[in-house]
Tab-separated table of C-alpha atoms in Angstrom:
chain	number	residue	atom	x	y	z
A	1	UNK	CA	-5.093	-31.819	-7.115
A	2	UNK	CA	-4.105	-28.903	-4.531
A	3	UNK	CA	-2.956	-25.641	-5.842
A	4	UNK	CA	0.570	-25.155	-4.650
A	5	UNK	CA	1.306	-21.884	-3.035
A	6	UNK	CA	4.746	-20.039	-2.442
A	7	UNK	CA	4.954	-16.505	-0.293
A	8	UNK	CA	7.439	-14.773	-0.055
A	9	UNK	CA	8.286	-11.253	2.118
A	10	UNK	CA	10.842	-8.591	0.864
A	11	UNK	CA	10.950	-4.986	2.749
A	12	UNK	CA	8.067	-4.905	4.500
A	13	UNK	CA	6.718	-5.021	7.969
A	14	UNK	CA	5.076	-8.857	7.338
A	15	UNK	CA	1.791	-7.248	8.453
A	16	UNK	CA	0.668	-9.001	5.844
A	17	UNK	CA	1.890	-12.126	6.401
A	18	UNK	CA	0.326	-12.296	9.842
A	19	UNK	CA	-3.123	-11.173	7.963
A	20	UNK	CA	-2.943	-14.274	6.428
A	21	UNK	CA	-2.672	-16.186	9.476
A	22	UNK	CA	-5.976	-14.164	11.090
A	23	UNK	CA	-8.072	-16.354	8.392
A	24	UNK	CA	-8.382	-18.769	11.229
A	25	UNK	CA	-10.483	-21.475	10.704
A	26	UNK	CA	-11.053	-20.135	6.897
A	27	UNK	CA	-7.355	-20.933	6.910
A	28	UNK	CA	-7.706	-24.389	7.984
A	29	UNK	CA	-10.630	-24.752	5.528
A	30	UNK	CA	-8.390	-23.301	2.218
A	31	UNK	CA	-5.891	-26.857	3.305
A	32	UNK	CA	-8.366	-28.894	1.925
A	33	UNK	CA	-7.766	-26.870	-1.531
A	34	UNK	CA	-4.283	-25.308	-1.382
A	35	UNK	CA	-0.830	-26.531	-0.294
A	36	UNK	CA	2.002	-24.042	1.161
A	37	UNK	CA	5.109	-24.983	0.139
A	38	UNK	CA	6.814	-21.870	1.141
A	39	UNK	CA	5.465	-19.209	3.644
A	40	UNK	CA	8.455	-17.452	5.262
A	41	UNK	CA	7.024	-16.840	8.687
A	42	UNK	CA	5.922	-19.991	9.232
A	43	UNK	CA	8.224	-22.826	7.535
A	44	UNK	CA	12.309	-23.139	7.587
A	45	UNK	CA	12.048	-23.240	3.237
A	46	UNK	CA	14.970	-21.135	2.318
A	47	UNK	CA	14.941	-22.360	-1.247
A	48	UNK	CA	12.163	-21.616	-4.129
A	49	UNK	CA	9.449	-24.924	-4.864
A	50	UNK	CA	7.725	-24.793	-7.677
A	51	UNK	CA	4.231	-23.541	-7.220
A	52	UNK	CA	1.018	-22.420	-9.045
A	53	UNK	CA	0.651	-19.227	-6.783
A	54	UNK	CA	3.111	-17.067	-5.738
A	55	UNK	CA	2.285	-14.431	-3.126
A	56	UNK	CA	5.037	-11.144	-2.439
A	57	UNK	CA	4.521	-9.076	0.209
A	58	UNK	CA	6.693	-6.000	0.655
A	59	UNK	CA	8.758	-3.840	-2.049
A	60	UNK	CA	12.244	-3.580	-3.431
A	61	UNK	CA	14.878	-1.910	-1.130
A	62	UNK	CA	17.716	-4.251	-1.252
A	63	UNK	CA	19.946	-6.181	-3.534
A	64	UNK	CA	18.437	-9.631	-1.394
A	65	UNK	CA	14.743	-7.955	-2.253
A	66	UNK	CA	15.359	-8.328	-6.297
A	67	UNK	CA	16.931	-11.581	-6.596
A	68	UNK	CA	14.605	-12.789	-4.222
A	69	UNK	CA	11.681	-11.601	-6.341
A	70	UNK	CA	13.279	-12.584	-9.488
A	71	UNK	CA	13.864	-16.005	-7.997
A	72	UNK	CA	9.894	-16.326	-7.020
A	73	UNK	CA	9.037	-15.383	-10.683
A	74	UNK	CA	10.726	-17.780	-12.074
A	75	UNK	CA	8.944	-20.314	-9.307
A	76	UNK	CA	5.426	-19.956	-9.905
A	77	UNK	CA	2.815	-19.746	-12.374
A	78	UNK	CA	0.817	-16.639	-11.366
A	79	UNK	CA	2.503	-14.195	-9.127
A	80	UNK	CA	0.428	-12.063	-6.927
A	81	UNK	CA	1.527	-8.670	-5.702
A	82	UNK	CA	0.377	-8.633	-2.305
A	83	UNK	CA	-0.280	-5.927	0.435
A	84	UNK	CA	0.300	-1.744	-0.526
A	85	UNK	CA	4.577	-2.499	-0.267
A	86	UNK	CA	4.629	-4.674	-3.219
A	87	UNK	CA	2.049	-2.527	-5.005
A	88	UNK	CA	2.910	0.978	-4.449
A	89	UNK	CA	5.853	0.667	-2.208
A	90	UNK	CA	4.103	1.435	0.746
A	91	UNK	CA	5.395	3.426	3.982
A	92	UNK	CA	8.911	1.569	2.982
A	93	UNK	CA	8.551	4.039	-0.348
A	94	UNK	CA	9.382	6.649	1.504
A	95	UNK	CA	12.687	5.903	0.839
A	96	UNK	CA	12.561	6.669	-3.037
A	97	UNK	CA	12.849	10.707	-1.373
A	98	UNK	CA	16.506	9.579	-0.715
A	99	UNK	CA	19.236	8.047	-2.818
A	100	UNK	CA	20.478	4.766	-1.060
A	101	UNK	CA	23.745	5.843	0.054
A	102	UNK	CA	22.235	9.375	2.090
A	103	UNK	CA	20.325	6.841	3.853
A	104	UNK	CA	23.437	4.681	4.935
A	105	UNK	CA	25.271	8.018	5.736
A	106	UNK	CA	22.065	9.106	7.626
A	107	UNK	CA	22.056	5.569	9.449
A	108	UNK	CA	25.683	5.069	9.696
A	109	UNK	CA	28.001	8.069	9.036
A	110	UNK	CA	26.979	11.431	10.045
A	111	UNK	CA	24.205	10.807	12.510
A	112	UNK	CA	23.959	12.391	15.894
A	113	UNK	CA	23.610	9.605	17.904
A	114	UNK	CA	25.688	7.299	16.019
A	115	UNK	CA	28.861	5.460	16.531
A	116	UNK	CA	31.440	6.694	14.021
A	117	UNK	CA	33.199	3.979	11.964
A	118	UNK	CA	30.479	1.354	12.528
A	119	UNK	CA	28.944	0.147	8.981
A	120	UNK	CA	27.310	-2.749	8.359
A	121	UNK	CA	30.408	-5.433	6.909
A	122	UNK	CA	30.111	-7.051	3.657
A	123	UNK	CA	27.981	-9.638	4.166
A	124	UNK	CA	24.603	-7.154	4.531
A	125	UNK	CA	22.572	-7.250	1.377
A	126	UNK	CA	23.251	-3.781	-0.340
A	127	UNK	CA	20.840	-1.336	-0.568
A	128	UNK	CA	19.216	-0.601	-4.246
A	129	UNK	CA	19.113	3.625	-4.695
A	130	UNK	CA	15.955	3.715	-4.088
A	131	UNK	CA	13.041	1.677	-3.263
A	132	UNK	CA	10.149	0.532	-5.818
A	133	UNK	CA	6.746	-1.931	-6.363
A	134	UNK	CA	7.912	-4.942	-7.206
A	135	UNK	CA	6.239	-4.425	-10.785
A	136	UNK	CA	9.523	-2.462	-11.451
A	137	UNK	CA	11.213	-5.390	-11.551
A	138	UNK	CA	9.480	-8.464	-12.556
A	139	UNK	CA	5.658	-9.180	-14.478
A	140	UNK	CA	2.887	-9.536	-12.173
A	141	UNK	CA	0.063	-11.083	-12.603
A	142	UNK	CA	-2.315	-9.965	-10.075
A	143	UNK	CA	-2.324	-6.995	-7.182
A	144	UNK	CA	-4.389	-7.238	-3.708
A	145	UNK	CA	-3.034	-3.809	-1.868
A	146	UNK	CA	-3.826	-3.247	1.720
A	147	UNK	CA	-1.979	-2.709	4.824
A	148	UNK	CA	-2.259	-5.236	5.635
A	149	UNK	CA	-5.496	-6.599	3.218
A	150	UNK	CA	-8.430	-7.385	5.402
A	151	UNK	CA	-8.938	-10.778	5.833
A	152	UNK	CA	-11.947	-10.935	3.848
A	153	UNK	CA	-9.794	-10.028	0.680
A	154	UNK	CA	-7.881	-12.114	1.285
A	155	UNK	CA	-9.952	-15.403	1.230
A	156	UNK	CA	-11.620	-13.962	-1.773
A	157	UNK	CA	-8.383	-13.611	-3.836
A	158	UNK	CA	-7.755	-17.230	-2.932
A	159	UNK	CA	-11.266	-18.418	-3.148
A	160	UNK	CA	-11.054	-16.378	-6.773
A	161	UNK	CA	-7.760	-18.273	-7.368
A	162	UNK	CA	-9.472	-22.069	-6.873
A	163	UNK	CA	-12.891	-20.801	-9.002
A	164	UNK	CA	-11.712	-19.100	-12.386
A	165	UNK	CA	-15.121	-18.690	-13.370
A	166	UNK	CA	-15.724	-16.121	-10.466
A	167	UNK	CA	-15.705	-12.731	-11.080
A	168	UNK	CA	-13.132	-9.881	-10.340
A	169	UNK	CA	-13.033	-8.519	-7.180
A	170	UNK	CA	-14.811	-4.955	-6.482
A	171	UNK	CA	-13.106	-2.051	-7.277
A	172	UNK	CA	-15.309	0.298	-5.001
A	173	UNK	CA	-13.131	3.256	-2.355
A	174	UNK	CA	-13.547	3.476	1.210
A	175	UNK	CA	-16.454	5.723	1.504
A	176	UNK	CA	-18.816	2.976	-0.219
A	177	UNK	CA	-18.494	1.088	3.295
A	178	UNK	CA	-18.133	3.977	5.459
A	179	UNK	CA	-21.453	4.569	7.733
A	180	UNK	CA	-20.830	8.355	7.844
A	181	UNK	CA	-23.043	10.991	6.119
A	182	UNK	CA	-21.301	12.855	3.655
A	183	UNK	CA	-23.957	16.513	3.830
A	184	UNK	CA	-22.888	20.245	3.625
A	185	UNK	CA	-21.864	22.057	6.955
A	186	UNK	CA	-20.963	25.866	7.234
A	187	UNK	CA	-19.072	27.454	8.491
A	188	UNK	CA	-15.937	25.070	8.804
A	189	UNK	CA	-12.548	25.527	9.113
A	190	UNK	CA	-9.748	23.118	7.844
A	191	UNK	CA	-8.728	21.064	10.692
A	192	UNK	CA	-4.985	20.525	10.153
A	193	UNK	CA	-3.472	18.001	11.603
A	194	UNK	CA	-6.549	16.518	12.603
A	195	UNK	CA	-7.557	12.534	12.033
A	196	UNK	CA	-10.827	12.254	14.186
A	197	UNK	CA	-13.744	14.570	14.250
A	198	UNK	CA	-16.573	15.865	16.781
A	199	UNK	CA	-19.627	13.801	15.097
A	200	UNK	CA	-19.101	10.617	13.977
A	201	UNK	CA	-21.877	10.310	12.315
A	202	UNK	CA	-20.814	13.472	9.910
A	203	UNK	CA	-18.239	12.526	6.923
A	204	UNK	CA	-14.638	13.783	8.198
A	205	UNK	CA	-14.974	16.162	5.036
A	206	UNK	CA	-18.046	17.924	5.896
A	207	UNK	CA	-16.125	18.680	9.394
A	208	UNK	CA	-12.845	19.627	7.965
A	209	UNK	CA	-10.727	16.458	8.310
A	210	UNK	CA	-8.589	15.604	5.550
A	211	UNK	CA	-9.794	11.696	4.933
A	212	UNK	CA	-8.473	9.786	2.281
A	213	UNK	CA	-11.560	7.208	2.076
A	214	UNK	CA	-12.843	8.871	-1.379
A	215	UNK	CA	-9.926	8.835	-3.514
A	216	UNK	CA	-8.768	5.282	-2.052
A	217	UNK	CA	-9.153	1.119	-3.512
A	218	UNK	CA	-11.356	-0.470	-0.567
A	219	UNK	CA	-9.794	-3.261	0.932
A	220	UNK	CA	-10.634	-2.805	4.976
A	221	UNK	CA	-14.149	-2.935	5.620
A	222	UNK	CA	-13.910	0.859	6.077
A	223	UNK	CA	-12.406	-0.131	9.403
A	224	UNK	CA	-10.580	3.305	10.248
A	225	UNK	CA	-13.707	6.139	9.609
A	226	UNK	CA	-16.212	3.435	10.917
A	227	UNK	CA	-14.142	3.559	14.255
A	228	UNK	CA	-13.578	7.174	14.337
A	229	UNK	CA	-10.347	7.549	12.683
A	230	UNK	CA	-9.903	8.814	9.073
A	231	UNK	CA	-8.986	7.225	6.168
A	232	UNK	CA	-4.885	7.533	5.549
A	233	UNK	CA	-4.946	5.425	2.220
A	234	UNK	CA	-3.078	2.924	3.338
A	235	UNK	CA	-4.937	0.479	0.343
A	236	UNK	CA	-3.867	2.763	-2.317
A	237	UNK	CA	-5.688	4.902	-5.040
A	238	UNK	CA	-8.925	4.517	-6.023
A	239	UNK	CA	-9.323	2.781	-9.654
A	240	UNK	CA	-10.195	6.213	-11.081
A	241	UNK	CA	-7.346	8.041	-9.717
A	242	UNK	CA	-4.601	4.944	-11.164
A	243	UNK	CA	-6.294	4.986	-14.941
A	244	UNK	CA	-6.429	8.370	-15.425
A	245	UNK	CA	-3.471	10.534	-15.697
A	246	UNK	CA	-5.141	14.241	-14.746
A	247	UNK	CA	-7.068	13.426	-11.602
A	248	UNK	CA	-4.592	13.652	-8.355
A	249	UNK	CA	-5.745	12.858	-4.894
A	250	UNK	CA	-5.376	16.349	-3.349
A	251	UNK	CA	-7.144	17.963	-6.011
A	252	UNK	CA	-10.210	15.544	-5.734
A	253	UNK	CA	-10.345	15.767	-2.066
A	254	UNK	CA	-10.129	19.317	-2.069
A	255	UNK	CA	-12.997	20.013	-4.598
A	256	UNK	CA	-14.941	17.969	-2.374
A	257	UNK	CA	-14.443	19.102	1.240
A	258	UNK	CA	-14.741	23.064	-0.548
A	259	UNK	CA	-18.030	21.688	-2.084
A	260	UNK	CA	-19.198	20.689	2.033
A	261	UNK	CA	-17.512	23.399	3.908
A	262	UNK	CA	-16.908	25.983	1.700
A	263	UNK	CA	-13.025	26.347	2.791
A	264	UNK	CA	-10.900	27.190	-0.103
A	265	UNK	CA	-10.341	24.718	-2.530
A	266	UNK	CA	-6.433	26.293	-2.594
A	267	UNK	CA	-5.974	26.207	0.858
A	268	UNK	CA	-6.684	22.354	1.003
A	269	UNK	CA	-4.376	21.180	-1.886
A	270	UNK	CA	-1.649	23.120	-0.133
A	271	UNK	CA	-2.670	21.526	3.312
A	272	UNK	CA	-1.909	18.262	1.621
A	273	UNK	CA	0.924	19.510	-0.738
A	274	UNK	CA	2.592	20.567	2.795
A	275	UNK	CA	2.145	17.217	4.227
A	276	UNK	CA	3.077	15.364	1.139
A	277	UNK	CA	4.758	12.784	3.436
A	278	UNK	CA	1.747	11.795	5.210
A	279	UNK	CA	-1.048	11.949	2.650
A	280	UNK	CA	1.421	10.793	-0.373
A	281	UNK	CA	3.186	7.916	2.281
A	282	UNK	CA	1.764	4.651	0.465
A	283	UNK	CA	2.382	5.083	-3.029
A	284	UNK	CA	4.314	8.315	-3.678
A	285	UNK	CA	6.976	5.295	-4.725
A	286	UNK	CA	4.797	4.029	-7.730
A	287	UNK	CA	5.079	5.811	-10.844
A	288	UNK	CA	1.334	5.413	-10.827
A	289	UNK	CA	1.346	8.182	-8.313
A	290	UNK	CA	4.866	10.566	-9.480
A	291	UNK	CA	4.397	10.404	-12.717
A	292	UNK	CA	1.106	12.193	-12.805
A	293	UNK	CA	2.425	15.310	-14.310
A	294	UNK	CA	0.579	17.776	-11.650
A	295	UNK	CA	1.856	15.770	-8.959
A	296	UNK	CA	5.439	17.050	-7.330
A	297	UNK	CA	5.960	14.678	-4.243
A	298	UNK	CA	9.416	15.251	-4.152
A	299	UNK	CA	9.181	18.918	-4.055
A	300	UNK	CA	6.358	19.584	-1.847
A	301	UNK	CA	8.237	16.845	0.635
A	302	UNK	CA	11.486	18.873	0.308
């Protein structure tokens, strides 16, 4: 008998969506195994099948995002959270800085270049006050972050899904793909603002550049610092960084690029405390991530 699978997309981009559609012909191979009942970018299924699997990609933002989620529970047997949105709250979590209605003033009220008097009517889903992972609001039974998850992670959730016996996925960070060598190099200076490097076969640390690879889950193939662009932790935190309460991604990455270059330890957190926005942008929505006690998103982002 197929598995039955239901997806569903809440605030989001549907990056992740599409990622499922670049399994190409691994795609066509899973229909042997799995039946869609419910895929939002690619059947007219307003209404919620029952299923075995239920994939959600993007977070909660709206009143349509919960019941929508709630609804999809209630659907399926496992639910999967699926892509960084519906993990961490992704780049949509940078919303959780503002309460929902300065964000409709911003939009709608007050703006420079907007049209006074011109609000969305009643019929718009409302916005929640702020924005989180969809764990906030329903049990999950599973999480594949990514932004979107490579394909490859994705056919081995679902191959993981149709063989129970297989074992968990890897919970490795970027760097354990990356092809860069991580080696001391003096003297450097701290390259603010800066996401590629000079040699790229040097580790953006031992050159300056703030990369995220070390402190984040793997679920690209290392694609970004293997092209020449560093890592922005788009996946997430590293496993490390989630289960333990004291270790914070600025303060690892800092230790480390001091331990290379020999710039400051204190000048690097503040780097990244500065640009809280960028280097916190994925999951500064997840009380994974604010609820570290050394960790002050919304005041460094102020």
């Amino acid at each position: 008998m197929k598995i039955k699978i239901s997806t569903e997309w809440l605030s989001g981009c549907s990056g992740c969506h599409v990622a499922v559609v670049d399994l190409h012909e691994k795609l066509i191979n899973l229909t042997d195994s799995v039946e869609f009942v419910r895929v939002p970018v690619l059947m007219d299924e307003r209404e919620y099948p029952r299923a075995d699997v239920g994939i959600v990609e993007g977070a909660i933002r709206s009143e349509h995002d919960r019941a929508a989620c709630i609804k999809m529970r209630e659907s399926v047997k496992t639910l999967i959270a699926f892509g960084t949105c519906a993990v961490y709250g992704g780049p949509s979590g940078v919303g959780w800085l503002y309460r929902g209605d300065s964000v409709l003033e911003k939009a709608y009220g007050a703006g420079m270049t907007n049209a006074p008097g011109e609000w969305p009517d009643s019929n718009a889903p409302k916005l929640e006050q702020s924005v989180v992972p969809i764990d906030e609001i329903v049990t999950v039974d599973r999480y594949l972050p990514g932004c979107p998850p490579h394909p490859y992670w994705i056919a081995s959730a679902i191959t993981g899904l149709l063989s129970p016996e297989k074992k968990s996925m890897v919970q490795k960070t970027v760097c354990s793909r990356c092809e860069r060598t991580m080696k001391k190099v003096s003297p450097v200076a701290l390259q603010k603002g800066n996401v590629t490097a000079a040699d790229d076969t040097v580790c953006f640390l031992s050159q300056g550049v703030v990369c995220m690879g070390s402190v984040t889950m793997e679920r690209c193939l290392a694609q970004c610092p293997n092209k020449g662009v560093a890592c922005s932790g788009c996946a997430g935190p590293s496993t490390d960084i989630i289960t333990e309460p004291h270790l914070d991604m600025r303060t690892m990455i800092a230790r480390r690029m001091s331990m290379l270059t020999g710039i400051e330890e204190q000048e690097i957190r503040q780097y990244i405390e500065d640009e809280a926005r960028t280097y916190y942008a994925y999951a500064m929505a997840s009380p994974v991530m604010y609820k570290k006690p050394a960790v002050k998103i919304r005041e460094w982002a102020q």
